[in-house]
PDB file of C-alpha atoms in Angstrom:
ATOM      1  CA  UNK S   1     107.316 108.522 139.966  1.00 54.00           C
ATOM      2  CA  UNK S   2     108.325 107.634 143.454  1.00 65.00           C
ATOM      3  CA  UNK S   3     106.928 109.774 145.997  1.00 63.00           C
ATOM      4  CA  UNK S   4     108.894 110.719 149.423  1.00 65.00           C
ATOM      5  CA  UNK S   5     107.402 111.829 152.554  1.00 65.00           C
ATOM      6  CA  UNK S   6     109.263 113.829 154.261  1.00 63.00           C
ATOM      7  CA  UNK S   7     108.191 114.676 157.865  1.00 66.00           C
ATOM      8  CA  UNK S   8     109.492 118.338 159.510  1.00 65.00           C
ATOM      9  CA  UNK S   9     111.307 117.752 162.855  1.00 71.00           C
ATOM     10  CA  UNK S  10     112.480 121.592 163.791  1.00 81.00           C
ATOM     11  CA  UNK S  11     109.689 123.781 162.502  1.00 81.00           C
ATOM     12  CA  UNK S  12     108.861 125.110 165.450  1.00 85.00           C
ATOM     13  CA  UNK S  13     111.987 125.917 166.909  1.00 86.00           C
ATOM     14  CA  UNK S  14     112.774 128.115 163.354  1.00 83.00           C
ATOM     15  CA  UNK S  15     108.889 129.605 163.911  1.00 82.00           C
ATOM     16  CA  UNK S  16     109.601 130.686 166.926  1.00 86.00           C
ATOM     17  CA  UNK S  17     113.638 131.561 165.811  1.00 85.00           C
ATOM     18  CA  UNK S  18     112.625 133.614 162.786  1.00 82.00           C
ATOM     19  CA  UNK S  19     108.859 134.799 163.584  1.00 82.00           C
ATOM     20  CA  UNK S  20     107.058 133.090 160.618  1.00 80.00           C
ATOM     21  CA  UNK S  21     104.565 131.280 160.131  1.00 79.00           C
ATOM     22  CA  UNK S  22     103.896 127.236 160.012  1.00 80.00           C
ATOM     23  CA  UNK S  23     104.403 126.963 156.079  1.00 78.00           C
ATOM     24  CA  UNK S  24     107.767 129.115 156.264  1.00 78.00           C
ATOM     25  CA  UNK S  25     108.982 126.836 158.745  1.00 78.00           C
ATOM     26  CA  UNK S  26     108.095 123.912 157.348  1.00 79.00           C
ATOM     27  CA  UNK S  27     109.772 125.261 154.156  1.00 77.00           C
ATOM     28  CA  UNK S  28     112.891 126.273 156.084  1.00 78.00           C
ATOM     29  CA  UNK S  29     113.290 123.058 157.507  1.00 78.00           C
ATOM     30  CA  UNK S  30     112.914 120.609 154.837  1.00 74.00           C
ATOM     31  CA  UNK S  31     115.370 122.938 152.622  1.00 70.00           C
ATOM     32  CA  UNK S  32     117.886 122.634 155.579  1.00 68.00           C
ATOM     33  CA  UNK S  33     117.590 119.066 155.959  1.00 66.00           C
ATOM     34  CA  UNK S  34     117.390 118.140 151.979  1.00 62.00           C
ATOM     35  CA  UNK S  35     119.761 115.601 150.705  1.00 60.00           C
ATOM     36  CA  UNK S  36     120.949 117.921 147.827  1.00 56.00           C
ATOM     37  CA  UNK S  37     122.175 114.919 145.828  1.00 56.00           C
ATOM     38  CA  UNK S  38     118.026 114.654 145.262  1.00 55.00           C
ATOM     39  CA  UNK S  39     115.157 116.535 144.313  1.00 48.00           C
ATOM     40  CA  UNK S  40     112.418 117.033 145.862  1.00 50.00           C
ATOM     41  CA  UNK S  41     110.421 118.687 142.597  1.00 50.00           C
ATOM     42  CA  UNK S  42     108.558 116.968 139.659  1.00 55.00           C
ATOM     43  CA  UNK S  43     110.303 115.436 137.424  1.00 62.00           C
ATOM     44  CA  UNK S  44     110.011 117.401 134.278  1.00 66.00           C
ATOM     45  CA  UNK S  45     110.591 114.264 132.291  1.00 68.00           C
ATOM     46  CA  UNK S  46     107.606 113.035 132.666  1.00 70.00           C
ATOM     47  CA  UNK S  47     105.751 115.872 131.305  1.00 73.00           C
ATOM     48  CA  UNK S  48     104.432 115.914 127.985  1.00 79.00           C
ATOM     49  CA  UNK S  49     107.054 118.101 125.099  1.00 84.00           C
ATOM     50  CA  UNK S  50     108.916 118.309 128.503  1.00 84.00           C
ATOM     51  CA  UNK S  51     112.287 118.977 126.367  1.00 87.00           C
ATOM     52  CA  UNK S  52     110.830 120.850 123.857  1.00 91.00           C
ATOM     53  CA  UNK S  53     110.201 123.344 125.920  1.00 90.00           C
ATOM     54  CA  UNK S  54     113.122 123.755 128.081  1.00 89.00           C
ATOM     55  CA  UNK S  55     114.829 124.082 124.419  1.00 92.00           C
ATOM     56  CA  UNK S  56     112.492 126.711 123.337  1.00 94.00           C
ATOM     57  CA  UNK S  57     113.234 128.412 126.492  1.00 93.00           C
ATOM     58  CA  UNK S  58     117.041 128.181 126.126  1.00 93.00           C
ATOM     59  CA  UNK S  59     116.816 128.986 123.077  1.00 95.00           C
ATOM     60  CA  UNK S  60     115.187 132.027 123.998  1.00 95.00           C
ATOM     61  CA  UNK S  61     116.941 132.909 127.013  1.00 94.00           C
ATOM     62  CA  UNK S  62     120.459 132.379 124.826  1.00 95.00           C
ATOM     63  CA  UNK S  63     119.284 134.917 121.827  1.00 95.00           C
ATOM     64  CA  UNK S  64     117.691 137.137 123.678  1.00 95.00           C
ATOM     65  CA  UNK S  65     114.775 137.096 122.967  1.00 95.00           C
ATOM     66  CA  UNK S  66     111.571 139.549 123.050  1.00 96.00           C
ATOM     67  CA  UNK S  67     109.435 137.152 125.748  1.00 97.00           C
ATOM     68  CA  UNK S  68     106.414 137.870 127.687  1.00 97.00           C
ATOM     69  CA  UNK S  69     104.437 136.196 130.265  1.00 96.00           C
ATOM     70  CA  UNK S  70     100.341 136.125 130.140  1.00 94.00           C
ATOM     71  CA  UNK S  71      99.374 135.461 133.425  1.00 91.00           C
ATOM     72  CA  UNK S  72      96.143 134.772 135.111  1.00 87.00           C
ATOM     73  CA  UNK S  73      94.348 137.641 137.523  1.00 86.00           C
ATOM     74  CA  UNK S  74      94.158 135.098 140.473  1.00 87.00           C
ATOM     75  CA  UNK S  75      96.244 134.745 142.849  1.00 88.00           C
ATOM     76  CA  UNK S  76      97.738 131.451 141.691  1.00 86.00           C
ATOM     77  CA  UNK S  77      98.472 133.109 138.346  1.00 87.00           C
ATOM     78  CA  UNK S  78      99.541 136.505 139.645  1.00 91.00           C
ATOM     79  CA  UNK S  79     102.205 134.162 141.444  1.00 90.00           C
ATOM     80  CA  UNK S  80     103.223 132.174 138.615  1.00 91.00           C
ATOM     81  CA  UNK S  81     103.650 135.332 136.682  1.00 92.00           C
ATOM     82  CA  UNK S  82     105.774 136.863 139.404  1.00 92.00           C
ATOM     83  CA  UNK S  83     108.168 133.639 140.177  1.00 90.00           C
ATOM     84  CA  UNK S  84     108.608 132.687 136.393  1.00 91.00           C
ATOM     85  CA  UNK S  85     109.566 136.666 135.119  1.00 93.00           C
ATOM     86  CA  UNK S  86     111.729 136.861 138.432  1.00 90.00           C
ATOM     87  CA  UNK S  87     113.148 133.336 137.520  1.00 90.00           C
ATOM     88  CA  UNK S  88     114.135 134.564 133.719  1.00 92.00           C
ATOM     89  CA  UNK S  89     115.497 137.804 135.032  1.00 91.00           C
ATOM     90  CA  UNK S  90     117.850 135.437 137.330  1.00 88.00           C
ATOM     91  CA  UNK S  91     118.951 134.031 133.519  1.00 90.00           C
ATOM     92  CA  UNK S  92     119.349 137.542 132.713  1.00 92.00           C
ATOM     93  CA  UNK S  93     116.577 137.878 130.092  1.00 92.00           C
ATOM     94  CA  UNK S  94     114.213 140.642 130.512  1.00 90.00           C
ATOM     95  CA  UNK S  95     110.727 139.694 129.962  1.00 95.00           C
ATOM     96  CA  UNK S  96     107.158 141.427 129.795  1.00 95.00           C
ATOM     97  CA  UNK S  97     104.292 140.104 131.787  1.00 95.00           C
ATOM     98  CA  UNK S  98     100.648 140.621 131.426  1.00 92.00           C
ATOM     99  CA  UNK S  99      98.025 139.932 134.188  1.00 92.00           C
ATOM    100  CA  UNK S 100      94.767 140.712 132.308  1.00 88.00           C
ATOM    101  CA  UNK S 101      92.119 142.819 133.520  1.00 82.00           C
ATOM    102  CA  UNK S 102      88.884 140.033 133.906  1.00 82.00           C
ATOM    103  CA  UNK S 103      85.942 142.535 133.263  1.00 85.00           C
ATOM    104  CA  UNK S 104      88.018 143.968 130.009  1.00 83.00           C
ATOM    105  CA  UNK S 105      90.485 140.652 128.631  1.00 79.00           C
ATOM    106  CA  UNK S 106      87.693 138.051 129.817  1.00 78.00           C
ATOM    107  CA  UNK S 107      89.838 134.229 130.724  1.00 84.00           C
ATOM    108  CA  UNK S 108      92.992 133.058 129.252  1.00 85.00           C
ATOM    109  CA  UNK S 109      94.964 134.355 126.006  1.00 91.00           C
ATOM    110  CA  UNK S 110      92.888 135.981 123.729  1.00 92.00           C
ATOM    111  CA  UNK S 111      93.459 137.159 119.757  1.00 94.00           C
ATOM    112  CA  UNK S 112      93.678 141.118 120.194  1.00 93.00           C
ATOM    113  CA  UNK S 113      96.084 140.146 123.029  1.00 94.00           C
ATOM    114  CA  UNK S 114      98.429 138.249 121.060  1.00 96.00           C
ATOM    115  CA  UNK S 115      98.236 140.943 118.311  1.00 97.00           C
ATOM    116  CA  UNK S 116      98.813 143.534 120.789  1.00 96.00           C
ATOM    117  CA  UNK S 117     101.968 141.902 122.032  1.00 96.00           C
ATOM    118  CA  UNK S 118     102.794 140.502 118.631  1.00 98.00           C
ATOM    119  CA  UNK S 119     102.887 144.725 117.700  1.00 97.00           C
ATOM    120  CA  UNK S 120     105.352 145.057 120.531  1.00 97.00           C
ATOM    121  CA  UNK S 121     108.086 142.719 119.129  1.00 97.00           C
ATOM    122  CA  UNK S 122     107.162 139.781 121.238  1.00 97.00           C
ATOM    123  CA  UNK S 123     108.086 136.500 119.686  1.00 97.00           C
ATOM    124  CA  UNK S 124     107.772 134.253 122.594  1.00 97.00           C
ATOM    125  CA  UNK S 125     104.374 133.981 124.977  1.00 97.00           C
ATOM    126  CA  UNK S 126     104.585 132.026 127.798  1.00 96.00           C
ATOM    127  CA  UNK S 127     100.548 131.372 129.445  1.00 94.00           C
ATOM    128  CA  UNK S 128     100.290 130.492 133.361  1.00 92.00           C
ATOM    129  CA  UNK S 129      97.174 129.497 134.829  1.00 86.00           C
ATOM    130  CA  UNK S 130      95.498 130.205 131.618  1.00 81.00           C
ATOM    131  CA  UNK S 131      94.036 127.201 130.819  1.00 78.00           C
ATOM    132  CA  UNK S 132      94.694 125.245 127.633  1.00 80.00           C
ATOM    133  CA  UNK S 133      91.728 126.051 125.257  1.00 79.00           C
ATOM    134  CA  UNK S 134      92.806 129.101 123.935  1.00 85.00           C
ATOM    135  CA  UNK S 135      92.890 127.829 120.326  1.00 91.00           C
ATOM    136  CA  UNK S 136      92.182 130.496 118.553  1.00 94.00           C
ATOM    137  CA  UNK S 137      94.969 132.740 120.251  1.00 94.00           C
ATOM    138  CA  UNK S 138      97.468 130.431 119.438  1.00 94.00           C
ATOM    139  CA  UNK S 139      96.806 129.782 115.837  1.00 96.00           C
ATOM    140  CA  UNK S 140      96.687 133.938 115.812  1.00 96.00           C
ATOM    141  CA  UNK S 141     100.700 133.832 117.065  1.00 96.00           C
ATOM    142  CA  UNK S 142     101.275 130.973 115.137  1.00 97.00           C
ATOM    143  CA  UNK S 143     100.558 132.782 112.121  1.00 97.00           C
ATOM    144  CA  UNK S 144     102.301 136.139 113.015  1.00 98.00           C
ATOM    145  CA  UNK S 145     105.208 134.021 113.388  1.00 97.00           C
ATOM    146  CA  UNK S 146     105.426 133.971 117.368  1.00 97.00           C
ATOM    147  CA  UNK S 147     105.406 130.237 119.569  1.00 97.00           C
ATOM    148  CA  UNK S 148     103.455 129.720 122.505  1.00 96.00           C
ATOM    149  CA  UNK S 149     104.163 127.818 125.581  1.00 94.00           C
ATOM    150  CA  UNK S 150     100.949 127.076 127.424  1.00 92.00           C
ATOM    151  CA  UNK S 151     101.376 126.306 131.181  1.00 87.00           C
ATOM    152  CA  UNK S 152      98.744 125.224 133.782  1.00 82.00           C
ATOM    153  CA  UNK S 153      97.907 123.367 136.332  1.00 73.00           C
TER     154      UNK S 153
END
């Protein structure tokens, strides 16, 4: 992967312009400035069952699908859980979302949880900022018949 550094020239100026802060600006002004014939994100590619899961997801998003979100109770994961149900209500699929409670659901996807959301008609979970050893959890959906995508970071 090739890596571009991209410096911000009018940050200040839109600071000052729009009253926000040094990361909004710098935001602002790289999106203004972006060559939109590229991409400044990751390339998806190059992650592992990269295509597998934008499938899934399609395939999901297409049928309609019963999909929720398991987030983290960190910031980071609260986040994740916000942009990615906000980002599948933009492809018109309603999803649920669950931020666990830490003293009561403990870290990361857990069996009653999946059987608790299996009960509700969910056939799709989708972790953020869970981790990846929840091995137990997903053999649990796996055999009630429901697929897992496990994101982190």
């Amino acid at each position: 992967m090739e890596w571009q550094i991209l410096e911000s020239q009018r940050y200040l100026e839109i600071m000052q312009r729009l009253q926000v802060g040094t990361i909004v600006g710098k935001v602002l002004d790289f999106r203004e400035n972006q060559d939109p014939g590229k991409t400044p994100l990751h390339d998806y590619g190059l992650l592992k069952d990269a295509k597998k899961v934008l499938e899934r997801l399609e395939k999901a998003i297409f049928t309609q699908e019963k999909v929720v979100v398991y987030g983290d109770y960190d910031c980071d994961g609260i986040m994740a859980t916000s942009i990615l149900v906000s980002a599948f209500e933009r492809r018109h699929l309603k999803v649920g979302f669950h931020i666990p409670n830490r003293f009561v659901d403990g870290y990361g996807l857990s069996v009653a949880r999946v059987r608790q959301m299996h009960e509700k008609g969910y056939t799709l979970i989708i972790t953020v900022d869970n981790g990846i050893s929840a091995f137990e959890a997903c053999e649990e959906a796996k055999r009630l018949g429901m697929d897992v995508i496990i994101t982190d970071h």
